[in-house]
mmCIF file of C-alpha atoms and ligand atoms in Angstrom:
data_model
loop_
_atom_site.group_PDB
_atom_site.id
_atom_site.type_symbol
_atom_site.label_atom_id
_atom_site.label_comp_id
_atom_site.label_asym_id
_atom_site.label_seq_id
_atom_site.Cartn_x
_atom_site.Cartn_y
_atom_site.Cartn_z
ATOM 1 C CA MET A 167 -36.026 -22.973 -11.299
ATOM 2 C CA ALA A 168 -39.331 -23.233 -13.134
ATOM 3 C CA ASN A 169 -39.473 -25.333 -16.241
ATOM 4 C CA LYS A 170 -40.129 -22.411 -18.445
ATOM 5 C CA ALA A 171 -37.060 -20.572 -17.218
ATOM 6 C CA VAL A 172 -34.852 -23.673 -17.774
ATOM 7 C CA GLU A 173 -36.163 -23.929 -21.308
ATOM 8 C CA THR A 174 -35.530 -20.207 -22.094
ATOM 9 C CA LYS A 175 -31.941 -20.538 -20.715
ATOM 10 C CA GLU A 176 -31.327 -23.626 -22.844
ATOM 11 C CA LEU A 177 -32.808 -21.956 -25.896
ATOM 12 C CA LEU A 178 -30.565 -18.895 -25.401
ATOM 13 C CA ARG A 179 -27.502 -21.151 -25.137
ATOM 14 C CA LEU A 180 -28.367 -22.861 -28.358
ATOM 15 C CA LEU A 181 -29.245 -19.748 -30.216
ATOM 16 C CA HIS A 182 -25.760 -18.294 -29.381
ATOM 17 C CA LYS A 183 -24.229 -21.131 -31.423
ATOM 18 C CA VAL A 184 -26.075 -20.107 -34.569
ATOM 19 C CA ASP A 185 -24.051 -17.700 -36.578
ATOM 20 C CA PHE A 186 -27.121 -15.699 -37.578
ATOM 21 C CA PHE A 187 -27.940 -14.958 -33.998
ATOM 22 C CA SER A 188 -24.375 -14.167 -32.768
ATOM 23 C CA LYS A 189 -24.760 -10.742 -34.399
ATOM 24 C CA LEU A 190 -27.611 -9.774 -32.082
ATOM 25 C CA LYS A 191 -27.235 -7.926 -28.760
ATOM 26 C CA MET A 192 -28.396 -9.813 -25.645
ATOM 27 C CA GLY A 193 -31.573 -7.717 -25.313
ATOM 28 C CA GLN A 194 -32.497 -8.467 -28.908
ATOM 29 C CA LEU A 195 -31.822 -12.146 -28.331
ATOM 30 C CA ASP A 196 -34.166 -12.175 -25.332
ATOM 31 C CA ALA A 197 -36.893 -10.712 -27.548
ATOM 32 C CA LEU A 198 -36.212 -13.223 -30.238
ATOM 33 C CA VAL A 199 -36.496 -16.202 -27.927
ATOM 34 C CA ARG A 200 -40.206 -15.501 -27.652
ATOM 35 C CA LYS A 201 -40.610 -15.643 -31.446
ATOM 36 C CA VAL A 202 -38.425 -18.698 -32.289
ATOM 37 C CA LYS A 203 -40.200 -22.070 -32.523
ATOM 38 C CA LYS A 204 -38.265 -25.365 -32.203
ATOM 39 C CA GLU A 205 -39.124 -27.987 -34.874
ATOM 40 C CA SER A 206 -37.686 -31.428 -35.427
ATOM 41 C CA PHE A 207 -37.653 -33.586 -38.619
ATOM 42 C CA ALA A 208 -36.896 -37.287 -38.835
ATOM 43 C CA LYS A 209 -34.156 -38.494 -41.205
ATOM 44 C CA GLY A 210 -35.295 -38.578 -44.746
ATOM 45 C CA LYS A 211 -38.196 -36.052 -44.359
ATOM 46 C CA THR A 212 -38.648 -33.150 -46.738
ATOM 47 C CA VAL A 213 -38.381 -29.840 -44.896
ATOM 48 C CA ILE A 214 -39.020 -27.609 -47.901
ATOM 49 C CA LYS A 215 -40.411 -28.529 -51.228
ATOM 50 C CA GLU A 216 -39.274 -26.559 -54.424
ATOM 51 C CA GLY A 217 -42.210 -24.641 -55.929
ATOM 52 C CA GLU A 218 -44.407 -24.482 -52.831
ATOM 53 C CA MET A 219 -45.248 -21.244 -51.019
ATOM 54 C CA GLY A 220 -43.377 -20.900 -47.694
ATOM 55 C CA ASP A 221 -43.503 -18.626 -44.639
ATOM 56 C CA ALA A 222 -40.772 -20.048 -42.521
ATOM 57 C CA PHE A 223 -37.030 -19.425 -42.177
ATOM 58 C CA TYR A 224 -34.935 -22.196 -40.586
ATOM 59 C CA MET A 225 -31.666 -22.274 -38.626
ATOM 60 C CA ILE A 226 -30.082 -25.653 -38.041
ATOM 61 C CA SER A 227 -29.544 -26.407 -34.386
ATOM 62 C CA SER A 228 -28.556 -30.052 -34.896
ATOM 63 C CA GLY A 229 -28.389 -32.464 -37.849
ATOM 64 C CA GLN A 230 -27.589 -32.115 -41.509
ATOM 65 C CA VAL A 231 -29.737 -31.217 -44.567
ATOM 66 C CA SER A 232 -29.147 -31.464 -48.305
ATOM 67 C CA VAL A 233 -30.451 -29.018 -50.875
ATOM 68 C CA TRP A 234 -31.639 -30.009 -54.279
ATOM 69 C CA HIS A 235 -33.152 -28.577 -57.507
ATOM 70 C CA ASN A 236 -35.919 -30.955 -58.622
ATOM 71 C CA LYS A 237 -35.174 -31.266 -62.262
ATOM 72 C CA SER A 238 -32.359 -31.121 -64.602
ATOM 73 C CA MET A 239 -32.555 -31.467 -68.433
ATOM 74 C CA PHE A 240 -32.270 -35.236 -67.791
ATOM 75 C CA ASN A 241 -35.087 -35.118 -65.277
ATOM 76 C CA LYS A 242 -32.731 -35.993 -62.425
ATOM 77 C CA PRO A 243 -32.507 -33.880 -59.206
ATOM 78 C CA ILE A 244 -29.495 -31.622 -59.076
ATOM 79 C CA PHE A 245 -27.560 -31.630 -55.779
ATOM 80 C CA LEU A 246 -26.669 -28.191 -54.588
ATOM 81 C CA THR A 247 -25.188 -28.490 -51.164
ATOM 82 C CA ASN A 248 -25.243 -29.877 -47.570
ATOM 83 C CA MET A 249 -25.809 -27.722 -44.555
ATOM 84 C CA GLU A 250 -24.785 -28.174 -40.921
ATOM 85 C CA PRO A 251 -25.549 -26.746 -37.513
ATOM 86 C CA GLY A 252 -25.195 -22.900 -37.493
ATOM 87 C CA GLU A 253 -26.276 -22.543 -41.163
ATOM 88 C CA PHE A 254 -29.686 -21.385 -42.274
ATOM 89 C CA PHE A 255 -32.090 -21.798 -45.195
ATOM 90 C CA GLY A 256 -35.470 -20.741 -46.463
ATOM 91 C CA GLU A 257 -34.572 -17.055 -46.734
ATOM 92 C CA MET A 258 -35.155 -16.744 -50.490
ATOM 93 C CA ALA A 259 -38.912 -17.171 -50.588
ATOM 94 C CA LEU A 260 -39.380 -14.740 -47.723
ATOM 95 C CA VAL A 261 -37.136 -12.032 -49.013
ATOM 96 C CA MET A 262 -38.257 -12.262 -52.650
ATOM 97 C CA ASP A 263 -41.821 -13.203 -52.145
ATOM 98 C CA GLN A 264 -41.507 -16.208 -54.416
ATOM 99 C CA PRO A 265 -42.224 -19.884 -54.274
ATOM 100 C CA ARG A 266 -39.416 -22.107 -52.700
ATOM 101 C CA SER A 267 -36.438 -22.204 -55.017
ATOM 102 C CA ALA A 268 -35.183 -25.654 -53.945
ATOM 103 C CA THR A 269 -35.996 -28.759 -52.012
ATOM 104 C CA VAL A 270 -34.356 -29.254 -48.568
ATOM 105 C CA VAL A 271 -34.197 -32.775 -47.100
ATOM 106 C CA ALA A 272 -33.235 -33.832 -43.537
ATOM 107 C CA GLU A 273 -30.282 -36.197 -44.048
ATOM 108 C CA THR A 274 -30.187 -37.111 -40.352
ATOM 109 C CA ARG A 275 -32.695 -36.333 -37.525
ATOM 110 C CA CYS A 276 -32.681 -32.481 -37.490
ATOM 111 C CA ASP A 277 -33.641 -29.828 -34.922
ATOM 112 C CA PHE A 278 -34.330 -26.347 -36.275
ATOM 113 C CA PHE A 279 -35.046 -22.950 -34.914
ATOM 114 C CA VAL A 280 -37.875 -21.604 -36.999
ATOM 115 C CA LEU A 281 -38.821 -17.968 -37.547
ATOM 116 C CA TYR A 282 -42.043 -17.033 -39.345
ATOM 117 C CA LYS A 283 -42.174 -14.388 -42.119
ATOM 118 C CA ASP A 284 -43.333 -11.321 -40.257
ATOM 119 C CA ASP A 285 -40.838 -11.854 -37.328
ATOM 120 C CA PHE A 286 -38.015 -12.671 -39.810
ATOM 121 C CA ARG A 287 -38.740 -9.490 -41.726
ATOM 122 C CA LYS A 288 -38.847 -7.407 -38.654
ATOM 123 C CA ILE A 289 -35.427 -8.693 -37.539
ATOM 124 C CA LEU A 290 -34.011 -7.868 -40.897
ATOM 125 C CA MET A 291 -35.360 -4.322 -40.765
ATOM 126 C CA GLU A 292 -34.010 -3.777 -37.216
ATOM 127 C CA ASN A 293 -30.607 -5.362 -37.783
ATOM 128 C CA PRO A 294 -28.825 -4.095 -40.937
ATOM 129 C CA GLU A 295 -25.868 -6.476 -40.114
ATOM 130 C CA ILE A 296 -28.081 -9.466 -40.374
ATOM 131 C CA SER A 297 -29.817 -8.154 -43.456
ATOM 132 C CA VAL A 298 -26.459 -7.864 -45.194
ATOM 133 C CA CYS A 299 -25.454 -11.324 -44.105
ATOM 134 C CA ILE A 300 -28.741 -12.733 -45.529
ATOM 135 C CA GLU A 301 -28.497 -10.864 -48.825
ATOM 136 C CA GLU A 302 -24.901 -11.971 -49.294
ATOM 137 C CA ALA A 303 -25.860 -15.605 -48.778
ATOM 138 C CA LEU A 304 -28.879 -15.189 -51.041
ATOM 139 C CA ALA A 305 -26.786 -13.711 -53.912
ATOM 140 C CA ARG A 306 -24.182 -16.481 -53.516
ATOM 141 C CA ARG A 307 -26.770 -19.248 -53.622
ATOM 142 C CA MET A 308 -28.647 -17.753 -56.612
ATOM 143 C CA ALA A 309 -25.328 -17.624 -58.558
ATOM 144 C CA ARG A 310 -24.586 -21.251 -57.567
ATOM 145 C CA SER A 311 -28.063 -22.421 -58.651
ATOM 146 C CA ALA A 312 -27.802 -20.683 -61.942
ATOM 147 C CA LYS A 313 -24.359 -22.235 -62.589
ATOM 148 C CA LYS A 314 -25.564 -25.769 -61.575
ATOM 149 C CA ARG A 315 -28.692 -25.517 -63.751
ATOM 150 C CA GLY A 316 -26.519 -24.483 -66.774
HETATM 151 P P1 CMP B 461 -36.051 -20.835 -50.322
HETATM 152 O O1 CMP B 461 -36.126 -20.621 -51.730
HETATM 153 O O2 CMP B 461 -36.976 -20.087 -49.458
HETATM 154 O O3 CMP B 461 -36.265 -22.454 -50.022
HETATM 155 C C1 CMP B 461 -35.271 -23.282 -50.542
HETATM 156 C C2 CMP B 461 -33.909 -22.921 -49.897
HETATM 157 O O4 CMP B 461 -32.803 -23.617 -50.305
HETATM 158 C C3 CMP B 461 -33.572 -21.419 -50.329
HETATM 159 O O5 CMP B 461 -34.554 -20.524 -49.761
HETATM 160 C C4 CMP B 461 -32.187 -21.281 -49.838
HETATM 161 O O6 CMP B 461 -32.146 -21.124 -48.429
HETATM 162 C C5 CMP B 461 -31.717 -22.745 -50.174
HETATM 163 N N1 CMP B 461 -30.957 -22.702 -51.430
HETATM 164 C C6 CMP B 461 -31.497 -22.537 -52.626
HETATM 165 N N2 CMP B 461 -30.447 -22.595 -53.629
HETATM 166 C C7 CMP B 461 -29.302 -22.834 -52.925
HETATM 167 C C8 CMP B 461 -27.962 -22.978 -53.309
HETATM 168 N N3 CMP B 461 -27.533 -22.866 -54.599
HETATM 169 N N4 CMP B 461 -27.014 -23.189 -52.362
HETATM 170 C C9 CMP B 461 -27.437 -23.251 -51.091
HETATM 171 N N5 CMP B 461 -28.742 -23.140 -50.658
HETATM 172 C C10 CMP B 461 -29.679 -22.866 -51.537
#
């Protein structure tokens, strides 16, 4: 098999493991494979910085990230959560057209599937189930952030 075909097959296998994609039909998944980019970050690297503009949505293929608010009243970062393979982040800035709401750090070496804004929005428009799943996560996360910030 040509290298490209092997890569596509491997990508499809990995995408199936991500909860977000398990809701897509096989034909949609095929179309998506052409849009998704793979990106890796070394342990300790900042993937997303709070306050910056962003145009990418990340799904964790392997590794672990931590999520933080930069400042509390006492000028210390506030820990929000850890995320693992199958989970996603970076949806808020894209859905709400706002700067990044938190900082995301790679706690281990991480591999991500990345979708850029226009493709992400198109998928949400074409897949109401995914749209609901993203909106639910967004609402949950905003409530948690508000509680942690006090
Ligand atoms: P975004 O604001 O685009 O960039 C930072 C990301 O961190 C954000 O999208 C969410 O995906 C994630 N995030 C923000 N707040 C929380 C939270 N309270 N719990 C979990 N994830 C969060």
